[in-house]
mmCIF file of C-alpha atoms in Angstrom:
data_model
loop_
_atom_site.group_PDB
_atom_site.id
_atom_site.type_symbol
_atom_site.label_atom_id
_atom_site.label_comp_id
_atom_site.label_asym_id
_atom_site.label_seq_id
_atom_site.Cartn_x
_atom_site.Cartn_y
_atom_site.Cartn_z
ATOM 1 C CA MET A 1 -25.787 0.466 8.883
ATOM 2 C CA ASP A 2 -27.887 3.371 7.566
ATOM 3 C CA ARG A 3 -28.125 4.308 3.899
ATOM 4 C CA THR A 4 -25.364 6.927 3.984
ATOM 5 C CA VAL A 5 -22.878 4.645 5.696
ATOM 6 C CA ARG A 6 -23.810 1.762 3.376
ATOM 7 C CA ARG A 7 -23.138 3.970 0.357
ATOM 8 C CA ALA A 8 -19.750 4.973 1.782
ATOM 9 C CA PHE A 9 -18.954 1.358 2.634
ATOM 10 C CA LEU A 10 -19.751 0.024 -0.834
ATOM 11 C CA GLY A 11 -18.229 2.985 -2.684
ATOM 12 C CA GLY A 12 -14.996 2.709 -0.727
ATOM 13 C CA ILE A 13 -14.764 -1.018 -1.414
ATOM 14 C CA LEU A 14 -15.379 -0.490 -5.152
ATOM 15 C CA HIS A 15 -12.619 2.120 -5.218
ATOM 16 C CA GLY A 16 -10.197 -0.153 -3.346
ATOM 17 C CA VAL A 17 -10.944 -3.162 -5.539
ATOM 18 C CA MET A 18 -10.476 -1.237 -8.792
ATOM 19 C CA LEU A 19 -7.282 0.351 -7.496
ATOM 20 C CA GLN A 20 -5.849 -3.133 -6.919
ATOM 21 C CA VAL A 21 -6.991 -4.291 -10.362
ATOM 22 C CA ALA A 22 -5.180 -1.297 -11.899
ATOM 23 C CA TYR A 23 -2.162 -2.229 -9.773
ATOM 24 C CA ALA A 24 -2.237 -5.748 -11.235
ATOM 25 C CA PHE A 25 -1.809 -4.269 -14.727
ATOM 26 C CA THR A 26 0.944 -1.816 -13.672
ATOM 27 C CA SER A 27 2.643 -3.654 -10.796
ATOM 28 C CA PRO A 28 5.978 -2.068 -9.806
ATOM 29 C CA SER A 29 7.248 -5.495 -8.749
ATOM 30 C CA THR A 30 6.430 -7.374 -11.974
ATOM 31 C CA VAL A 31 4.961 -5.443 -14.926
ATOM 32 C CA LEU A 32 6.997 -2.229 -14.772
ATOM 33 C CA PRO A 33 10.368 -3.973 -14.255
ATOM 34 C CA ALA A 34 9.667 -6.156 -17.299
ATOM 35 C CA PHE A 35 8.602 -3.093 -19.300
ATOM 36 C CA ILE A 36 11.737 -1.161 -18.340
ATOM 37 C CA SER A 37 13.848 -4.193 -19.178
ATOM 38 C CA HIS A 38 12.306 -4.327 -22.660
ATOM 39 C CA LEU A 39 13.054 -0.632 -23.171
ATOM 40 C CA THR A 40 16.578 -0.435 -21.737
ATOM 41 C CA GLY A 41 17.873 -3.900 -20.859
ATOM 42 C CA SER A 42 19.361 -2.330 -17.710
ATOM 43 C CA SER A 43 18.898 -3.850 -14.244
ATOM 44 C CA VAL A 44 20.215 -0.606 -12.739
ATOM 45 C CA ALA A 45 17.372 1.299 -14.417
ATOM 46 C CA VAL A 46 14.875 -1.196 -13.000
ATOM 47 C CA GLY A 47 16.143 -1.068 -9.418
ATOM 48 C CA GLY A 48 16.736 2.678 -9.336
ATOM 49 C CA MET A 49 13.334 3.488 -10.800
ATOM 50 C CA LEU A 50 11.407 1.330 -8.331
ATOM 51 C CA SER A 51 13.321 2.568 -5.289
ATOM 52 C CA ALA A 52 12.736 6.171 -6.391
ATOM 53 C CA LEU A 53 9.041 5.439 -6.881
ATOM 54 C CA ALA A 54 8.713 3.959 -3.388
ATOM 55 C CA LEU A 55 10.608 6.801 -1.725
ATOM 56 C CA GLY A 56 8.757 9.495 -3.690
ATOM 57 C CA SER A 57 5.364 8.141 -2.661
ATOM 58 C CA SER A 58 6.454 8.076 0.979
ATOM 59 C CA LEU A 59 7.899 11.590 1.093
ATOM 60 C CA ALA A 60 5.370 13.489 -1.026
ATOM 61 C CA GLY A 61 2.555 13.412 1.518
ATOM 62 C CA LEU A 62 3.815 15.835 4.158
ATOM 63 C CA PRO A 63 3.980 18.947 1.915
ATOM 64 C CA ALA A 64 0.512 18.105 0.562
ATOM 65 C CA SER A 65 -1.065 17.550 3.970
ATOM 66 C CA SER A 66 -1.267 21.268 4.838
ATOM 67 C CA TRP A 67 -3.410 21.853 1.737
ATOM 68 C CA VAL A 68 -5.579 18.822 2.498
ATOM 69 C CA GLU A 69 -6.207 19.833 6.105
ATOM 70 C CA ALA A 70 -7.160 23.392 5.119
ATOM 71 C CA SER A 71 -9.694 22.176 2.568
ATOM 72 C CA ARG A 72 -13.320 21.808 3.590
ATOM 73 C CA ARG A 73 -13.660 18.820 1.245
ATOM 74 C CA LYS A 74 -10.801 16.332 1.043
ATOM 75 C CA LYS A 75 -12.182 14.194 -1.778
ATOM 76 C CA ILE A 76 -11.151 16.672 -4.463
ATOM 77 C CA TYR A 77 -7.487 15.839 -3.876
ATOM 78 C CA LEU A 78 -8.030 12.149 -4.404
ATOM 79 C CA TYR A 79 -10.141 12.923 -7.470
ATOM 80 C CA PHE A 80 -7.125 14.753 -8.856
ATOM 81 C CA ALA A 81 -4.787 11.867 -7.990
ATOM 82 C CA ILE A 82 -7.030 9.291 -9.694
ATOM 83 C CA TRP A 83 -7.496 11.334 -12.868
ATOM 84 C CA PHE A 84 -3.808 12.185 -12.999
ATOM 85 C CA ARG A 85 -2.793 8.542 -12.668
ATOM 86 C CA ALA A 86 -5.299 7.486 -15.317
ATOM 87 C CA GLY A 87 -4.071 10.220 -17.665
ATOM 88 C CA ALA A 88 -0.432 9.279 -17.112
ATOM 89 C CA PHE A 89 -0.964 5.657 -18.093
ATOM 90 C CA LEU A 90 -3.189 6.643 -21.010
ATOM 91 C CA VAL A 91 -0.396 8.835 -22.424
ATOM 92 C CA LEU A 92 2.136 6.103 -21.665
ATOM 93 C CA ALA A 93 0.017 3.584 -23.597
ATOM 94 C CA PHE A 94 -0.070 5.976 -26.563
ATOM 95 C CA LEU A 95 3.691 6.594 -26.467
ATOM 96 C CA THR A 96 4.351 2.860 -26.196
ATOM 97 C CA ALA A 97 2.176 2.198 -29.234
ATOM 98 C CA ARG A 98 3.883 4.943 -31.224
ATOM 99 C CA TYR A 99 7.540 4.808 -30.192
ATOM 100 C CA ALA A 100 8.396 1.684 -28.133
ATOM 101 C CA THR A 101 10.034 -0.137 -31.044
ATOM 102 C CA THR A 102 11.517 2.878 -32.845
ATOM 103 C CA GLN A 103 12.469 5.271 -30.010
ATOM 104 C CA PRO A 104 12.543 3.231 -26.776
ATOM 105 C CA ASP A 105 14.717 5.845 -25.045
ATOM 106 C CA TRP A 106 11.963 8.435 -25.471
ATOM 107 C CA VAL A 107 9.422 6.095 -23.930
ATOM 108 C CA PHE A 108 11.768 5.406 -20.997
ATOM 109 C CA ILE A 109 12.272 9.143 -20.405
ATOM 110 C CA ALA A 110 8.489 9.605 -20.472
ATOM 111 C CA LEU A 111 8.150 6.731 -18.008
ATOM 112 C CA VAL A 112 10.648 8.399 -15.659
ATOM 113 C CA VAL A 113 8.701 11.664 -15.779
ATOM 114 C CA PHE A 114 5.301 10.044 -15.377
ATOM 115 C CA LEU A 115 6.361 7.764 -12.532
ATOM 116 C CA GLY A 116 7.840 10.748 -10.700
ATOM 117 C CA LEU A 117 4.576 12.657 -11.073
ATOM 118 C CA PHE A 118 2.722 9.430 -10.305
ATOM 119 C CA ALA A 119 4.536 9.235 -6.971
ATOM 120 C CA LEU A 120 3.622 12.833 -6.151
ATOM 121 C CA ALA A 121 -0.019 12.204 -7.036
ATOM 122 C CA GLY A 122 0.032 9.059 -4.903
ATOM 123 C CA GLY A 123 1.375 11.012 -1.946
ATOM 124 C CA LEU A 124 -1.347 13.621 -2.370
ATOM 125 C CA GLY A 125 -4.114 11.040 -2.702
ATOM 126 C CA GLY A 126 -2.773 9.017 0.212
ATOM 127 C CA VAL A 127 -3.013 11.828 2.754
ATOM 128 C CA ALA A 128 -6.556 12.656 1.577
ATOM 129 C CA TYR A 129 -7.834 9.077 1.717
ATOM 130 C CA LEU A 130 -7.841 8.301 5.443
ATOM 131 C CA PRO A 131 -9.464 11.630 6.472
ATOM 132 C CA VAL A 132 -12.357 10.894 4.086
ATOM 133 C CA ILE A 133 -12.733 7.308 5.301
ATOM 134 C CA GLY A 134 -12.475 8.456 8.920
ATOM 135 C CA LYS A 135 -15.457 10.769 8.436
ATOM 136 C CA ALA A 136 -17.561 8.384 6.330
ATOM 137 C CA ILE A 137 -17.030 5.013 8.087
ATOM 138 C CA PRO A 138 -17.818 4.938 11.828
ATOM 139 C CA PRO A 139 -15.342 3.280 14.248
ATOM 140 C CA GLY A 140 -17.357 0.092 14.731
ATOM 141 C CA LEU A 141 -17.241 -0.716 11.006
ATOM 142 C CA ARG A 142 -13.723 0.259 9.957
ATOM 143 C CA GLY A 143 -12.221 -3.147 10.592
ATOM 144 C CA GLN A 144 -14.848 -4.847 8.439
ATOM 145 C CA PHE A 145 -14.459 -2.158 5.780
ATOM 146 C CA PHE A 146 -10.717 -2.734 5.450
ATOM 147 C CA GLY A 147 -11.242 -6.501 5.676
ATOM 148 C CA TRP A 148 -13.875 -6.691 2.928
ATOM 149 C CA ARG A 149 -11.804 -4.357 0.774
ATOM 150 C CA SER A 150 -8.767 -6.647 1.146
ATOM 151 C CA LEU A 151 -10.772 -9.802 0.437
ATOM 152 C CA LEU A 152 -12.534 -8.577 -2.704
ATOM 153 C CA ALA A 153 -9.470 -6.718 -3.970
ATOM 154 C CA ALA A 154 -7.437 -9.921 -3.608
ATOM 155 C CA VAL A 155 -9.964 -11.966 -5.588
ATOM 156 C CA PHE A 156 -10.337 -9.426 -8.411
ATOM 157 C CA ALA A 157 -6.637 -8.541 -8.603
ATOM 158 C CA ALA A 158 -5.613 -12.208 -8.608
ATOM 159 C CA THR A 159 -8.125 -12.875 -11.394
ATOM 160 C CA ALA A 160 -6.781 -9.921 -13.373
ATOM 161 C CA GLY A 161 -3.236 -11.144 -12.838
ATOM 162 C CA VAL A 162 -4.027 -14.643 -14.085
ATOM 163 C CA LEU A 163 -5.983 -13.420 -17.107
ATOM 164 C CA SER A 164 -3.279 -10.906 -18.039
ATOM 165 C CA ARG A 165 -0.467 -13.480 -18.274
ATOM 166 C CA PRO A 166 -0.586 -13.696 -22.106
ATOM 167 C CA LEU A 167 -0.146 -9.917 -22.388
ATOM 168 C CA TRP A 168 3.351 -9.714 -20.955
ATOM 169 C CA SER A 169 4.879 -12.039 -23.545
ATOM 170 C CA ARG A 170 3.913 -9.611 -26.329
ATOM 171 C CA PHE A 171 5.920 -6.400 -26.519
ATOM 172 C CA PRO A 172 4.738 -3.739 -27.036
ATOM 173 C CA GLU A 173 1.144 -4.771 -27.836
ATOM 174 C CA GLY A 174 0.518 -6.510 -24.513
ATOM 175 C CA TYR A 175 1.749 -3.547 -22.489
ATOM 176 C CA ILE A 176 -0.379 -1.129 -24.496
ATOM 177 C CA LEU A 177 -3.476 -3.166 -23.674
ATOM 178 C CA GLY A 178 -2.401 -3.653 -20.045
ATOM 179 C CA PHE A 179 -1.901 0.081 -19.458
ATOM 180 C CA SER A 180 -5.244 0.808 -21.155
ATOM 181 C CA LEU A 181 -7.042 -1.679 -18.905
ATOM 182 C CA ALA A 182 -5.428 -0.007 -15.894
ATOM 183 C CA VAL A 183 -6.898 3.321 -17.049
ATOM 184 C CA ILE A 184 -10.379 1.774 -17.244
ATOM 185 C CA ALA A 185 -10.009 0.268 -13.768
ATOM 186 C CA LEU A 186 -8.924 3.630 -12.331
ATOM 187 C CA LEU A 187 -11.950 5.366 -13.857
ATOM 188 C CA VAL A 188 -14.309 2.771 -12.374
ATOM 189 C CA GLY A 189 -12.510 3.281 -9.058
ATOM 190 C CA PHE A 190 -13.181 7.003 -9.381
ATOM 191 C CA VAL A 191 -16.904 6.248 -9.502
ATOM 192 C CA GLY A 192 -16.568 4.259 -6.289
ATOM 193 C CA PHE A 193 -14.803 7.076 -4.471
ATOM 194 C CA TRP A 194 -17.303 9.598 -5.828
ATOM 195 C CA LEU A 195 -20.082 7.570 -4.164
ATOM 196 C CA ILE A 196 -18.593 8.179 -0.700
ATOM 197 C CA PRO A 197 -20.489 11.083 0.933
ATOM 198 C CA GLU A 198 -18.353 13.705 2.648
ATOM 199 C CA GLU A 199 -19.522 16.262 5.164
ATOM 200 C CA PRO A 200 -17.630 19.538 4.635
ATOM 201 C CA ASP A 201 -15.282 20.574 7.431
ATOM 202 C CA PRO A 202 -15.392 24.035 9.016
ATOM 203 C CA PRO A 203 -13.364 26.706 7.177
ATOM 204 C CA ARG A 204 -9.705 26.720 8.129
ATOM 205 C CA ARG A 205 -6.742 28.775 6.949
ATOM 206 C CA ARG A 206 -3.862 26.845 5.415
ATOM 207 C CA THR A 207 -0.796 26.674 7.630
ATOM 208 C CA PRO A 208 2.394 28.093 6.029
ATOM 209 C CA ALA A 209 4.872 25.427 4.929
ATOM 210 C CA MET A 210 7.551 25.917 7.597
ATOM 211 C CA GLN A 211 5.016 26.253 10.394
ATOM 212 C CA HIS A 212 3.255 23.124 9.136
ATOM 213 C CA LEU A 213 6.559 21.247 9.186
ATOM 214 C CA ARG A 214 7.218 22.362 12.780
ATOM 215 C CA GLU A 215 3.708 21.295 13.810
ATOM 216 C CA ALA A 216 4.181 17.925 12.090
ATOM 217 C CA LEU A 217 7.436 17.357 13.980
ATOM 218 C CA GLN A 218 5.720 18.366 17.212
ATOM 219 C CA LEU A 219 2.908 15.893 16.459
ATOM 220 C CA ALA A 220 5.461 13.153 15.784
ATOM 221 C CA ARG A 221 7.007 13.787 19.225
ATOM 222 C CA GLU A 222 3.716 13.407 21.098
ATOM 223 C CA PRO A 223 3.952 10.203 23.178
ATOM 224 C CA ARG A 224 1.129 8.275 21.563
ATOM 225 C CA MET A 225 2.060 9.255 18.009
ATOM 226 C CA ARG A 226 5.735 8.539 18.693
ATOM 227 C CA GLY A 227 4.861 5.080 20.003
ATOM 228 C CA PHE A 228 2.583 4.451 17.029
ATOM 229 C CA LEU A 229 5.215 5.447 14.467
ATOM 230 C CA THR A 230 7.904 3.439 16.256
ATOM 231 C CA ALA A 231 5.764 0.289 16.224
ATOM 232 C CA TYR A 232 4.859 0.836 12.561
ATOM 233 C CA LEU A 233 8.502 1.352 11.596
ATOM 234 C CA ALA A 234 9.627 -1.737 13.506
ATOM 235 C CA THR A 235 6.870 -3.947 12.080
ATOM 236 C CA GLY A 236 7.848 -2.817 8.577
ATOM 237 C CA PHE A 237 11.091 -4.750 9.006
ATOM 238 C CA TYR A 238 9.289 -7.736 7.473
ATOM 239 C CA TYR A 239 10.273 -6.197 4.101
ATOM 240 C CA PHE A 240 13.881 -7.190 4.863
ATOM 241 C CA ALA A 241 13.199 -10.760 3.719
ATOM 242 C CA LEU A 242 10.096 -10.303 1.561
ATOM 243 C CA PRO A 243 11.661 -10.761 -1.925
ATOM 244 C CA PHE A 244 13.678 -13.818 -0.882
ATOM 245 C CA TYR A 245 11.073 -16.345 0.246
ATOM 246 C CA VAL A 246 10.314 -17.579 -3.264
ATOM 247 C CA VAL A 247 14.007 -17.528 -4.264
ATOM 248 C CA ALA A 248 14.951 -19.604 -1.220
ATOM 249 C CA ALA A 249 12.126 -22.065 -1.927
ATOM 250 C CA ARG A 250 13.375 -22.515 -5.504
ATOM 251 C CA ASP A 251 16.933 -23.047 -4.281
ATOM 252 C CA ALA A 252 15.596 -25.703 -1.897
ATOM 253 C CA GLY A 253 14.154 -27.630 -4.840
ATOM 254 C CA LEU A 254 10.648 -26.209 -5.331
ATOM 255 C CA PRO A 255 9.810 -26.516 -9.065
ATOM 256 C CA ASP A 256 8.989 -23.311 -10.922
ATOM 257 C CA ALA A 257 5.652 -24.821 -11.945
ATOM 258 C CA TYR A 258 4.556 -24.674 -8.289
ATOM 259 C CA ILE A 259 5.070 -20.922 -7.988
ATOM 260 C CA GLY A 260 1.511 -20.437 -9.242
ATOM 261 C CA TYR A 261 0.263 -22.241 -6.131
ATOM 262 C CA LEU A 262 2.200 -19.780 -3.972
ATOM 263 C CA VAL A 263 0.732 -16.796 -5.814
ATOM 264 C CA ALA A 264 -2.773 -18.215 -5.335
ATOM 265 C CA ALA A 265 -2.146 -18.925 -1.631
ATOM 266 C CA GLN A 266 -0.896 -15.375 -1.078
ATOM 267 C CA ALA A 267 -3.812 -13.778 -2.938
ATOM 268 C CA LEU A 268 -6.543 -15.855 -1.289
ATOM 269 C CA ALA A 269 -5.059 -15.454 2.189
ATOM 270 C CA GLU A 270 -5.750 -11.716 2.063
ATOM 271 C CA GLY A 271 -9.359 -12.645 2.701
ATOM 272 C CA LEU A 272 -8.401 -13.547 6.282
ATOM 273 C CA ASN A 273 -8.088 -9.815 6.908
ATOM 274 C CA LEU A 274 -11.876 -9.766 7.124
ATOM 275 C CA TRP A 275 -11.684 -11.990 10.227
ATOM 276 C CA ILE A 276 -9.039 -9.683 11.744
ATOM 277 C CA GLY A 277 -11.216 -6.685 10.874
ATOM 278 C CA ARG A 278 -14.181 -8.160 12.746
ATOM 279 C CA ARG A 279 -11.986 -8.707 15.804
ATOM 280 C CA MET A 280 -10.862 -5.069 15.620
ATOM 281 C CA ASP A 281 -14.464 -3.855 15.456
ATOM 282 C CA SER A 282 -15.499 -5.903 18.471
ATOM 283 C CA GLN A 283 -12.356 -5.634 20.644
ATOM 284 C CA GLY A 284 -10.503 -2.533 19.396
ATOM 285 C CA SER A 285 -8.030 -1.878 16.598
ATOM 286 C CA HIS A 286 -5.065 -2.426 18.953
ATOM 287 C CA VAL A 287 -5.956 -6.145 18.829
ATOM 288 C CA GLY A 288 -5.393 -6.064 15.061
ATOM 289 C CA LEU A 289 -1.895 -4.642 15.580
ATOM 290 C CA ARG A 290 -1.031 -7.605 17.780
ATOM 291 C CA TYR A 291 -2.457 -10.127 15.341
ATOM 292 C CA VAL A 292 -0.496 -8.779 12.373
ATOM 293 C CA GLY A 293 2.624 -8.420 14.501
ATOM 294 C CA TRP A 294 2.574 -12.116 15.388
ATOM 295 C CA LEU A 295 1.661 -13.113 11.820
ATOM 296 C CA ALA A 296 4.584 -11.082 10.461
ATOM 297 C CA LEU A 297 6.929 -12.860 12.888
ATOM 298 C CA ALA A 298 5.555 -16.225 11.778
ATOM 299 C CA ILE A 299 6.618 -15.637 8.141
ATOM 300 C CA PRO A 300 10.423 -15.929 8.552
ATOM 301 C CA LEU A 301 9.990 -18.690 11.131
ATOM 302 C CA SER A 302 7.928 -20.669 8.617
ATOM 303 C CA ALA A 303 10.584 -20.067 5.933
ATOM 304 C CA LEU A 304 13.309 -21.342 8.291
ATOM 305 C CA LEU A 305 11.357 -24.547 8.873
ATOM 306 C CA GLY A 306 11.035 -25.155 5.116
ATOM 307 C CA ALA A 307 9.234 -28.492 4.531
ATOM 308 C CA GLY A 308 8.766 -28.367 0.754
ATOM 309 C CA LEU A 309 5.647 -27.219 -1.076
ATOM 310 C CA LEU A 310 3.412 -27.366 1.990
ATOM 311 C CA GLY A 311 5.825 -25.223 3.993
ATOM 312 C CA ALA A 312 6.111 -22.729 1.146
ATOM 313 C CA ILE A 313 2.314 -22.498 0.913
ATOM 314 C CA VAL A 314 2.126 -21.805 4.662
ATOM 315 C CA THR A 315 4.783 -19.100 4.296
ATOM 316 C CA PHE A 316 3.004 -17.364 1.420
ATOM 317 C CA THR A 317 -0.367 -17.667 3.139
ATOM 318 C CA LEU A 318 1.143 -15.707 6.022
ATOM 319 C CA VAL A 319 2.596 -13.188 3.547
ATOM 320 C CA GLY A 320 -0.837 -12.737 1.982
ATOM 321 C CA VAL A 321 -2.496 -11.977 5.314
ATOM 322 C CA THR A 322 0.269 -9.665 6.462
ATOM 323 C CA LEU A 323 0.905 -7.473 3.406
ATOM 324 C CA ASN A 324 -2.420 -5.645 3.574
ATOM 325 C CA GLY A 325 -3.169 -6.630 7.149
ATOM 326 C CA ILE A 326 -0.447 -4.372 8.548
ATOM 327 C CA GLU A 327 -1.681 -1.355 6.595
ATOM 328 C CA ASN A 328 -5.317 -2.057 7.521
ATOM 329 C CA ALA A 329 -4.632 -2.460 11.234
ATOM 330 C CA TYR A 330 -2.345 0.552 11.554
ATOM 331 C CA SER A 331 -4.694 2.749 9.508
ATOM 332 C CA ALA A 332 -7.648 1.794 11.704
ATOM 333 C CA TYR A 333 -5.648 2.376 14.895
ATOM 334 C CA LEU A 334 -4.448 5.775 13.664
ATOM 335 C CA LEU A 335 -8.030 6.868 12.998
ATOM 336 C CA SER A 336 -9.016 5.714 16.494
ATOM 337 C CA PHE A 337 -6.896 8.282 18.350
ATOM 338 C CA VAL A 338 -5.927 11.135 16.044
ATOM 339 C CA ALA A 339 -8.073 14.278 15.815
ATOM 340 C CA LYS A 340 -9.782 14.569 12.428
ATOM 341 C CA GLU A 341 -8.206 18.014 11.927
ATOM 342 C CA ARG A 342 -4.781 16.335 11.996
ATOM 343 C CA ALA A 343 -5.649 13.182 10.074
ATOM 344 C CA ALA A 344 -3.897 14.254 6.863
ATOM 345 C CA THR A 345 -0.660 15.196 8.633
ATOM 346 C CA SER A 346 -0.804 11.998 10.679
ATOM 347 C CA THR A 347 -1.227 9.968 7.492
ATOM 348 C CA ALA A 348 1.759 11.784 5.967
ATOM 349 C CA LEU A 349 3.885 10.931 9.012
ATOM 350 C CA MET A 350 2.833 7.310 8.679
ATOM 351 C CA SER A 351 3.826 7.422 5.002
ATOM 352 C CA ILE A 352 7.252 8.896 5.790
ATOM 353 C CA THR A 353 7.799 6.172 8.378
ATOM 354 C CA ASN A 354 7.126 3.720 5.549
ATOM 355 C CA ALA A 355 10.070 5.054 3.498
ATOM 356 C CA PRO A 356 12.810 2.748 4.895
ATOM 357 C CA ARG A 357 10.926 -0.250 3.535
ATOM 358 C CA ALA A 358 12.268 0.678 0.099
ATOM 359 C CA LEU A 359 15.803 0.007 1.388
ATOM 360 C CA TRP A 360 15.286 -3.107 3.525
ATOM 361 C CA PRO A 361 15.308 -5.559 0.559
ATOM 362 C CA LEU A 362 18.604 -4.103 -0.658
ATOM 363 C CA LEU A 363 20.203 -4.708 2.740
ATOM 364 C CA GLY A 364 18.596 -8.138 2.910
ATOM 365 C CA GLY A 365 20.124 -8.966 -0.460
ATOM 366 C CA LEU A 366 23.578 -8.025 0.826
ATOM 367 C CA VAL A 367 23.143 -10.297 3.843
ATOM 368 C CA ALA A 368 21.874 -13.119 1.613
ATOM 369 C CA ALA A 369 24.851 -12.789 -0.721
ATOM 370 C CA ARG A 370 27.290 -12.995 2.186
ATOM 371 C CA PHE A 371 25.671 -15.430 4.612
ATOM 372 C CA GLY A 372 22.708 -17.106 2.861
ATOM 373 C CA TYR A 373 18.928 -16.903 3.065
ATOM 374 C CA ASP A 374 18.602 -18.565 6.464
ATOM 375 C CA TRP A 375 20.510 -15.662 7.977
ATOM 376 C CA VAL A 376 18.143 -13.208 6.298
ATOM 377 C CA PHE A 377 15.147 -15.028 7.761
ATOM 378 C CA ALA A 378 16.735 -15.284 11.213
ATOM 379 C CA VAL A 379 17.590 -11.574 11.306
ATOM 380 C CA THR A 380 14.051 -10.733 10.132
ATOM 381 C CA ALA A 381 12.522 -12.918 12.837
ATOM 382 C CA ALA A 382 14.674 -11.278 15.520
ATOM 383 C CA GLY A 383 13.690 -7.802 14.301
ATOM 384 C CA LEU A 384 9.969 -8.625 14.225
ATOM 385 C CA ALA A 385 10.115 -10.205 17.676
ATOM 386 C CA PHE A 386 11.635 -6.933 18.893
ATOM 387 C CA ALA A 387 8.856 -5.023 17.089
ATOM 388 C CA LEU A 388 6.225 -6.783 19.217
ATOM 389 C CA PHE A 389 7.695 -5.040 22.259
ATOM 390 C CA PHE A 390 6.645 -1.688 20.786
ATOM 391 C CA VAL A 391 3.286 -3.025 19.574
ATOM 392 C CA TYR A 392 2.280 -4.191 23.062
ATOM 393 C CA ARG A 393 3.262 -0.825 24.547
ATOM 394 C CA LEU A 394 0.570 0.949 22.499
ATOM 395 C CA PRO A 395 -2.495 1.787 24.599
ATOM 396 C CA PRO A 396 -5.773 0.044 23.743
ATOM 397 C CA GLU A 397 -8.221 1.867 21.514
ATOM 398 C CA ALA A 398 -10.704 3.931 23.531
ATOM 399 C CA ARG A 399 -14.110 2.386 22.835
ATOM 400 C CA ARG A 400 -16.880 4.872 21.962
#
């Protein structure tokens, strides 16, 4: 690894780690729902806001990708996304300090606006990220890059999550401090991304919006891209049961005091992505797709077997490997076959394919309410077994 690649490697890991630390202080699955509940007391507001956030992040990338691909330097777009996110939470911290107890409706309206813009900024930054990494990290190191990023991000984010527990019992003071710490983490992450060197691309005229949309649809219909997106969509079915593993374990008699063990098992298991990353570097990123496909299938099967605390730990260890492992493996495989001129549009298509994951838990909840959690896990296992059919149809990565 020469000096330039080492700088990109370390800078990218610092950015990824700090992004996850910021996520720990603003998590849309824990912190933000609790914050919205304090402000409104409405479960509808919580569910609707988080679904909108997930869908907005998935759909915002395609319109932005034409601008990203026409730019000689892609990093500027992610710079904007980082600074915008940091600014949004800084303003939100100020509004919470000033108005959360006297005008909570105003703070909620501000949260709606900022999270909408946050989603747009995330879509913009997302389509710029992989093109930069694809240029800075060579193919033989991408698996290790994503693996080390997952491992260190898991350790730091889990530490931040544990240390932040006292904050969330104090409203609004704890949330003010939590949002402020997220801003600091994002700014440190900016330094990491700034360290990544980027060779400028040749000049290119921006494609008009409608033409860009037609070209994106044409790209999605190309056989290899179509197979890739189909496998990614099918593997994402693991979200169908994701929120219900801990609920089912509690219903089966697992004490609430043991949930901390499950959180720790999930966080630490992300480090196993480094092992998968090394296998991808030595054998090809298609091997990583198969690993995460089988691991995803093992999650609902483990939940069906049960077996108390030990079984729950096994289940959440598999969840920990799979959550980031799927994104790492599919990102690496996408970079292995797509032309760098189309990397932003390809990333946007991958993001759009991710959109149904926002709806799977809702459907899973309906099945659970009618038939029980075992049916949810069985349906998930059947869907993920079917997904492996598409995974194994993807051609191996061409070794360079």
